[in-house]
mmCIF file of C-alpha atoms in Angstrom:
data_model
loop_
_atom_site.group_PDB
_atom_site.id
_atom_site.type_symbol
_atom_site.label_atom_id
_atom_site.label_comp_id
_atom_site.label_asym_id
_atom_site.label_seq_id
_atom_site.Cartn_x
_atom_site.Cartn_y
_atom_site.Cartn_z
ATOM 1 C CA UNK A 1 99.410 10.274 77.668
ATOM 2 C CA UNK A 2 101.438 7.267 76.465
ATOM 3 C CA UNK A 3 104.845 6.277 77.771
ATOM 4 C CA UNK A 4 107.401 3.993 76.245
ATOM 5 C CA UNK A 5 107.898 1.336 78.878
ATOM 6 C CA UNK A 6 110.450 -0.669 76.904
ATOM 7 C CA UNK A 7 113.204 1.111 78.832
ATOM 8 C CA UNK A 8 111.704 -0.152 82.100
ATOM 9 C CA UNK A 9 111.056 3.284 83.547
ATOM 10 C CA UNK A 10 107.868 5.281 83.558
ATOM 11 C CA UNK A 11 107.949 8.938 84.645
ATOM 12 C CA UNK A 12 106.187 9.597 87.923
ATOM 13 C CA UNK A 13 103.179 11.848 87.181
ATOM 14 C CA UNK A 14 103.215 13.091 90.811
ATOM 15 C CA UNK A 15 106.859 13.501 91.748
ATOM 16 C CA UNK A 16 107.672 14.025 95.417
ATOM 17 C CA UNK A 17 110.149 16.864 95.764
ATOM 18 C CA UNK A 18 110.494 16.801 99.535
ATOM 19 C CA UNK A 19 111.399 13.805 101.637
ATOM 20 C CA UNK A 20 108.603 12.123 103.525
ATOM 21 C CA UNK A 21 108.603 12.642 107.261
ATOM 22 C CA UNK A 22 107.168 10.623 110.131
ATOM 23 C CA UNK A 23 103.430 11.285 110.362
ATOM 24 C CA UNK A 24 102.036 13.001 113.438
ATOM 25 C CA UNK A 25 98.426 12.660 114.518
ATOM 26 C CA UNK A 26 96.438 13.972 117.437
ATOM 27 C CA UNK A 27 93.324 15.572 118.839
ATOM 28 C CA UNK A 28 92.640 18.730 120.783
ATOM 29 C CA UNK A 29 89.578 19.822 122.686
ATOM 30 C CA UNK A 30 88.462 23.399 123.225
ATOM 31 C CA UNK A 31 88.451 23.864 127.013
ATOM 32 C CA UNK A 32 87.010 27.391 127.186
ATOM 33 C CA UNK A 33 84.755 28.949 124.545
ATOM 34 C CA UNK A 34 86.475 31.739 122.591
ATOM 35 C CA UNK A 35 89.938 30.793 123.907
ATOM 36 C CA UNK A 36 92.479 29.667 121.298
ATOM 37 C CA UNK A 37 94.236 26.321 121.772
ATOM 38 C CA UNK A 38 97.742 25.877 120.371
ATOM 39 C CA UNK A 39 98.594 22.593 118.674
ATOM 40 C CA UNK A 40 101.574 20.792 120.243
ATOM 41 C CA UNK A 41 105.065 21.257 118.812
ATOM 42 C CA UNK A 42 105.958 18.882 115.968
ATOM 43 C CA UNK A 43 108.456 19.595 113.193
ATOM 44 C CA UNK A 44 106.797 19.273 109.793
ATOM 45 C CA UNK A 45 108.116 18.827 106.268
ATOM 46 C CA UNK A 46 104.896 18.753 104.255
ATOM 47 C CA UNK A 47 102.424 20.636 106.457
ATOM 48 C CA UNK A 48 99.364 19.827 108.529
ATOM 49 C CA UNK A 49 95.633 19.238 108.180
ATOM 50 C CA UNK A 50 93.088 20.164 110.868
ATOM 51 C CA UNK A 51 89.570 18.702 110.810
ATOM 52 C CA UNK A 52 86.548 19.568 112.948
ATOM 53 C CA UNK A 53 84.651 16.629 114.469
ATOM 54 C CA UNK A 54 81.333 16.135 112.665
ATOM 55 C CA UNK A 55 79.346 16.352 115.907
ATOM 56 C CA UNK A 56 80.907 19.630 117.110
ATOM 57 C CA UNK A 57 78.352 22.096 118.433
ATOM 58 C CA UNK A 58 79.835 25.275 116.979
ATOM 59 C CA UNK A 59 82.061 26.557 114.219
ATOM 60 C CA UNK A 60 85.809 26.469 114.735
ATOM 61 C CA UNK A 61 88.339 29.038 113.595
ATOM 62 C CA UNK A 62 91.894 28.168 112.587
ATOM 63 C CA UNK A 63 94.762 30.649 112.481
ATOM 64 C CA UNK A 64 97.732 32.084 114.322
ATOM 65 C CA UNK A 65 98.132 32.900 118.002
ATOM 66 C CA UNK A 66 95.566 35.711 117.900
ATOM 67 C CA UNK A 67 92.827 33.743 116.118
ATOM 68 C CA UNK A 68 89.362 34.744 117.260
ATOM 69 C CA UNK A 69 85.802 33.593 116.601
ATOM 70 C CA UNK A 70 84.639 36.844 115.015
ATOM 71 C CA UNK A 71 82.650 36.009 111.885
ATOM 72 C CA UNK A 72 81.584 39.461 110.701
ATOM 73 C CA UNK A 73 84.226 40.136 108.058
ATOM 74 C CA UNK A 74 86.711 41.559 110.560
ATOM 75 C CA UNK A 75 87.871 38.298 112.202
ATOM 76 C CA UNK A 76 91.265 36.728 111.633
ATOM 77 C CA UNK A 77 90.525 33.009 111.470
ATOM 78 C CA UNK A 78 89.505 30.530 108.816
ATOM 79 C CA UNK A 79 86.076 29.141 109.717
ATOM 80 C CA UNK A 80 85.530 25.390 109.860
ATOM 81 C CA UNK A 81 82.018 24.026 110.042
ATOM 82 C CA UNK A 82 81.626 20.658 111.814
ATOM 83 C CA UNK A 83 83.191 17.995 109.598
ATOM 84 C CA UNK A 84 85.251 20.393 107.497
ATOM 85 C CA UNK A 85 89.047 20.386 107.226
ATOM 86 C CA UNK A 86 91.816 22.753 106.165
ATOM 87 C CA UNK A 87 95.480 22.141 105.306
ATOM 88 C CA UNK A 88 98.459 24.440 105.809
ATOM 89 C CA UNK A 89 102.053 24.309 104.629
ATOM 90 C CA UNK A 90 103.829 25.128 107.874
ATOM 91 C CA UNK A 91 107.127 24.056 109.443
ATOM 92 C CA UNK A 92 105.737 23.318 112.917
ATOM 93 C CA UNK A 93 102.294 22.371 114.159
ATOM 94 C CA UNK A 94 102.641 24.783 117.110
ATOM 95 C CA UNK A 95 102.160 27.683 114.699
ATOM 96 C CA UNK A 96 98.503 26.643 114.309
ATOM 97 C CA UNK A 97 95.781 27.566 116.818
ATOM 98 C CA UNK A 98 92.137 26.522 117.012
ATOM 99 C CA UNK A 99 89.405 28.626 118.597
ATOM 100 C CA UNK A 100 85.782 27.651 119.075
ATOM 101 C CA UNK A 101 83.194 26.261 121.470
ATOM 102 C CA UNK A 102 84.045 24.483 124.733
ATOM 103 C CA UNK A 103 83.908 20.707 124.340
ATOM 104 C CA UNK A 104 84.404 20.712 120.564
ATOM 105 C CA UNK A 105 87.124 18.401 119.250
ATOM 106 C CA UNK A 106 89.564 18.875 116.392
ATOM 107 C CA UNK A 107 91.807 16.288 114.764
ATOM 108 C CA UNK A 108 95.157 17.023 113.166
ATOM 109 C CA UNK A 109 97.676 15.129 111.099
ATOM 110 C CA UNK A 110 100.759 16.051 109.183
ATOM 111 C CA UNK A 111 104.314 15.137 108.394
#
């Protein structure tokens, strides 16, 4: 696609429609296997990403307050293998819970 730059302005191919917010970053650790951990409260404008540490022992499951580790087709979490990540458009990080194996670490960032 060609643009006429003689006017001095080029259209932004990826326009930002929401204001940027201060980034938040952190880590959580699963203290007890099969017990969901709530992310801390942070207001978000553009959502959050959660990533499993590559050396985690088990799979993690991301979801709401009732997220479980059931992986038989009847569970209610999104499975993350070690090293995988998932992003959500949510207004607060405390709406996201992580469930998994004791000692496993998860990173999060958002804004």
